[in-house]
PDB file of C-alpha atoms in Angstrom:
ATOM      1  CA  MET A 419      -2.822  -8.503   6.622  1.00  0.00           C
ATOM      2  CA  PRO A 420      -3.060  -5.209   4.718  1.00  0.00           C
ATOM      3  CA  ARG A 421      -4.797  -2.239   6.281  1.00  0.00           C
ATOM      4  CA  LEU A 422      -6.272   0.810   4.565  1.00  0.00           C
ATOM      5  CA  THR A 423      -7.066   4.015   6.379  1.00  0.00           C
ATOM      6  CA  ILE A 424      -9.278   6.128   4.152  1.00  0.00           C
ATOM      7  CA  PHE A 425      -9.870   9.827   4.839  1.00  0.00           C
ATOM      8  CA  GLU A 426     -12.694  12.045   3.650  1.00  0.00           C
ATOM      9  CA  GLU A 427     -10.369  15.024   3.094  1.00  0.00           C
ATOM     10  CA  LYS A 428      -6.955  15.612   1.529  1.00  0.00           C
ATOM     11  CA  ASP A 429      -3.827  15.484   3.697  1.00  0.00           C
ATOM     12  CA  PHE A 430      -5.256  12.735   5.965  1.00  0.00           C
ATOM     13  CA  ARG A 431      -7.868  15.027   7.502  1.00  0.00           C
ATOM     14  CA  GLY A 432     -11.522  14.697   8.362  1.00  0.00           C
ATOM     15  CA  ARG A 433     -13.321  11.499   9.200  1.00  0.00           C
ATOM     16  CA  SER A 434     -11.472   8.257   8.583  1.00  0.00           C
ATOM     17  CA  ARG A 435     -12.355   4.631   8.079  1.00  0.00           C
ATOM     18  CA  VAL A 436     -10.017   1.659   8.658  1.00  0.00           C
ATOM     19  CA  ILE A 437     -10.564  -1.445   6.531  1.00  0.00           C
ATOM     20  CA  ALA A 438      -8.337  -4.508   6.908  1.00  0.00           C
ATOM     21  CA  GLY A 439      -7.739  -7.589   4.793  1.00  0.00           C
ATOM     22  CA  ASN A 440      -7.584  -8.566   1.148  1.00  0.00           C
ATOM     23  CA  LEU A 441     -10.338  -6.545  -0.437  1.00  0.00           C
ATOM     24  CA  GLY A 442     -11.634  -4.527  -3.300  1.00  0.00           C
ATOM     25  CA  ILE A 443     -13.625  -1.307  -3.081  1.00  0.00           C
ATOM     26  CA  GLU A 444     -15.826  -1.332  -6.154  1.00  0.00           C
ATOM     27  CA  ASN A 445     -16.650   2.383  -6.096  1.00  0.00           C
ATOM     28  CA  MET A 446     -14.583   4.892  -4.108  1.00  0.00           C
ATOM     29  CA  ASP A 447     -17.507   7.355  -4.151  1.00  0.00           C
ATOM     30  CA  SER A 448     -19.192   5.020  -1.640  1.00  0.00           C
ATOM     31  CA  VAL A 449     -16.566   5.993   0.955  1.00  0.00           C
ATOM     32  CA  PHE A 450     -17.473   9.423   2.377  1.00  0.00           C
ATOM     33  CA  GLY A 451     -18.935  10.375  -0.996  1.00  0.00           C
ATOM     34  CA  GLY A 452     -15.429  10.193  -2.476  1.00  0.00           C
ATOM     35  CA  ALA A 453     -12.342   9.552  -0.357  1.00  0.00           C
ATOM     36  CA  GLN A 454      -9.609  12.165  -0.784  1.00  0.00           C
ATOM     37  CA  SER A 455      -6.543  10.545   0.864  1.00  0.00           C
ATOM     38  CA  LEU A 456      -5.428   7.165   2.185  1.00  0.00           C
ATOM     39  CA  ARG A 457      -2.713   5.221   3.953  1.00  0.00           C
ATOM     40  CA  PHE A 458      -1.846   1.628   3.021  1.00  0.00           C
ATOM     41  CA  ARG A 459       0.047  -0.491   5.555  1.00  0.00           C
ATOM     42  CA  SER A 460       0.972  -4.158   5.742  1.00  0.00           C
ATOM     43  CA  ALA A 461       3.425  -6.330   7.613  1.00  0.00           C
ATOM     44  CA  CYS A 462       3.287  -8.822   4.730  1.00  0.00           C
ATOM     45  CA  TRP A 463       6.340  -9.400   2.577  1.00  0.00           C
ATOM     46  CA  SER A 464       5.067  -7.842  -0.642  1.00  0.00           C
ATOM     47  CA  PRO A 465       1.671  -6.165  -0.290  1.00  0.00           C
ATOM     48  CA  THR A 466       0.010  -4.662  -3.359  1.00  0.00           C
ATOM     49  CA  LEU A 467      -2.329  -1.724  -3.712  1.00  0.00           C
ATOM     50  CA  VAL A 468      -3.955  -1.196  -7.111  1.00  0.00           C
ATOM     51  CA  LEU A 469      -5.788   2.044  -7.861  1.00  0.00           C
ATOM     52  CA  PHE A 470      -8.133   2.188 -10.871  1.00  0.00           C
ATOM     53  CA  SER A 471      -9.339   5.278 -12.703  1.00  0.00           C
ATOM     54  CA  ARG A 472     -12.941   4.006 -12.922  1.00  0.00           C
ATOM     55  CA  PRO A 473     -15.376   2.164 -10.639  1.00  0.00           C
ATOM     56  CA  GLY A 474     -15.665  -1.618 -10.932  1.00  0.00           C
ATOM     57  CA  PHE A 475     -11.882  -2.133 -11.296  1.00  0.00           C
ATOM     58  CA  LYS A 476     -11.977  -0.619 -14.794  1.00  0.00           C
ATOM     59  CA  GLY A 477      -9.932   1.931 -16.694  1.00  0.00           C
ATOM     60  CA  ARG A 478      -6.265   2.764 -16.209  1.00  0.00           C
ATOM     61  CA  PHE A 479      -4.523   1.451 -13.140  1.00  0.00           C
ATOM     62  CA  HIS A 480      -1.455   2.100 -11.010  1.00  0.00           C
ATOM     63  CA  ILE A 481       0.272  -0.619  -8.977  1.00  0.00           C
ATOM     64  CA  TYR A 482       1.995   0.186  -5.693  1.00  0.00           C
ATOM     65  CA  ARG A 483       4.088  -2.203  -3.604  1.00  0.00           C
ATOM     66  CA  GLY A 484       4.770  -1.791   0.097  1.00  0.00           C
ATOM     67  CA  ASN A 485       3.485   0.777   2.558  1.00  0.00           C
ATOM     68  CA  MET A 486       2.184   3.956   0.914  1.00  0.00           C
ATOM     69  CA  ASN A 487       0.654   7.329   1.780  1.00  0.00           C
ATOM     70  CA  PHE A 488      -1.487   9.289  -0.686  1.00  0.00           C
ATOM     71  CA  SER A 489      -2.293  12.759   0.598  1.00  0.00           C
ATOM     72  CA  ASP A 490      -4.331  13.672  -2.501  1.00  0.00           C
ATOM     73  CA  LEU A 491      -5.997  10.892  -4.487  1.00  0.00           C
ATOM     74  CA  GLN A 492      -7.177  13.308  -7.157  1.00  0.00           C
ATOM     75  CA  ASN A 493      -3.683  13.860  -8.539  1.00  0.00           C
ATOM     76  CA  LEU A 494      -3.036  10.200  -9.380  1.00  0.00           C
ATOM     77  CA  PHE A 495      -5.034  10.159 -12.628  1.00  0.00           C
ATOM     78  CA  PHE A 496      -4.348  13.663 -13.973  1.00  0.00           C
ATOM     79  CA  GLY A 497      -7.019  15.433 -11.947  1.00  0.00           C
ATOM     80  CA  CYS A 498      -9.550  12.592 -11.936  1.00  0.00           C
ATOM     81  CA  ASP A 499     -10.599  10.785  -8.787  1.00  0.00           C
ATOM     82  CA  VAL A 500      -9.668   7.179  -8.028  1.00  0.00           C
ATOM     83  CA  GLY A 501     -12.653   5.072  -9.091  1.00  0.00           C
ATOM     84  CA  SER A 502     -11.907   1.773  -7.303  1.00  0.00           C
ATOM     85  CA  LEU A 503      -9.086  -0.113  -5.620  1.00  0.00           C
ATOM     86  CA  ILE A 504      -7.740  -3.520  -4.652  1.00  0.00           C
ATOM     87  CA  SER A 505      -5.751  -4.104  -1.455  1.00  0.00           C
ATOM     88  CA  SER A 506      -3.775  -7.337  -1.147  1.00  0.00           C
ATOM     89  CA  GLY A 507      -1.327  -8.783   1.354  1.00  0.00           C
ATOM     90  CA  LYS A 508       0.551 -10.511  -1.441  1.00  0.00           C
ATOM     91  CA  ARG A 509       2.153  -9.539  -4.704  1.00  0.00           C
ATOM     92  CA  LEU A 510      -0.357  -9.306  -7.547  1.00  0.00           C
ATOM     93  CA  SER A 511       0.960  -9.706 -11.075  1.00  0.00           C
ATOM     94  CA  ARG A 512      -0.053  -7.400 -13.934  1.00  0.00           C
ATOM     95  CA  ARG A 513      -1.702 -10.406 -15.550  1.00  0.00           C
ATOM     96  CA  LYS A 514      -3.860 -11.025 -12.469  1.00  0.00           C
ATOM     97  CA  ILE A 515      -4.773  -7.338 -12.236  1.00  0.00           C
ATOM     98  CA  ARG A 516      -5.783  -7.272 -15.898  1.00  0.00           C
ATOM     99  CA  GLN A 517      -7.974 -10.301 -15.204  1.00  0.00           C
ATOM    100  CA  PHE A 518      -9.689  -8.423 -12.353  1.00  0.00           C
ATOM    101  CA  ARG A 519     -10.177  -5.456 -14.693  1.00  0.00           C
ATOM    102  CA  LYS A 520     -11.603  -7.629 -17.471  1.00  0.00           C
ATOM    103  CA  THR A 521     -14.036  -9.617 -15.304  1.00  0.00           C
ATOM    104  CA  GLY A 522     -14.698  -7.238 -12.411  1.00  0.00           C
ATOM    105  CA  GLN A 523     -14.441 -10.344 -10.192  1.00  0.00           C
ATOM    106  CA  LEU A 524     -12.131 -10.780  -7.206  1.00  0.00           C
ATOM    107  CA  PRO A 525     -11.006 -14.162  -5.819  1.00  0.00           C
ATOM    108  CA  SER A 526     -13.358 -15.706  -3.248  1.00  0.00           C
ATOM    109  CA  HIS A 527     -10.948 -14.996  -0.385  1.00  0.00           C
ATOM    110  CA  TYR A 528     -11.151 -11.226  -1.067  1.00  0.00           C
ATOM    111  CA  ARG A 529     -13.866  -9.091   0.470  1.00  0.00           C
ATOM    112  CA  LEU A 530     -15.776  -7.031  -2.081  1.00  0.00           C
ATOM    113  CA  ILE A 531     -16.977  -3.699  -0.750  1.00  0.00           C
ATOM    114  CA  THR A 532     -19.845  -2.429  -2.871  1.00  0.00           C
ATOM    115  CA  PRO A 533     -21.652   0.928  -2.854  1.00  0.00           C
ATOM    116  CA  SER A 534     -24.514  -0.719  -0.944  1.00  0.00           C
ATOM    117  CA  GLU A 535     -22.284  -0.933   2.146  1.00  0.00           C
ATOM    118  CA  THR A 536     -22.615   2.270   4.107  1.00  0.00           C
ATOM    119  CA  PHE A 537     -19.430   4.156   4.808  1.00  0.00           C
ATOM    120  CA  SER A 538     -20.657   7.720   4.771  1.00  0.00           C
ATOM    121  CA  GLY A 539     -22.407   7.640   8.126  1.00  0.00           C
ATOM    122  CA  SER A 540     -19.631   6.110  10.194  1.00  0.00           C
ATOM    123  CA  GLY A 541     -16.016   6.872  10.750  1.00  0.00           C
ATOM    124  CA  ASN A 542     -13.245   6.388  13.222  1.00  0.00           C
ATOM    125  CA  LYS A 543     -12.240   9.999  13.671  1.00  0.00           C
TER     126      LYS A 543
END
């Protein structure tokens, strides 16, 4: 099962929030008012992390396979923040990711985290 640790500041500092499972965060601004760094871990064979330039799984995207650390999320899209993301314990094809981008819909076995869920008031650190 994949696990994201999201930090409110660059370089894995400040408050953090751990979220596990196959999921999509619809708007990264809902996490601490804009998460600045993250760690992606999974014991699965081929986990996938997809970062989108816009909320709602829209815009440009980058695909990452395996365990990853991002000390500064702002640098991934030429100075723009990450708008949304998908975390999966299995390999996601480009075709499947484009489908998510087109429809904004995740499979039923994925947890959708929307801005209405409160992240800003709680943290693990």
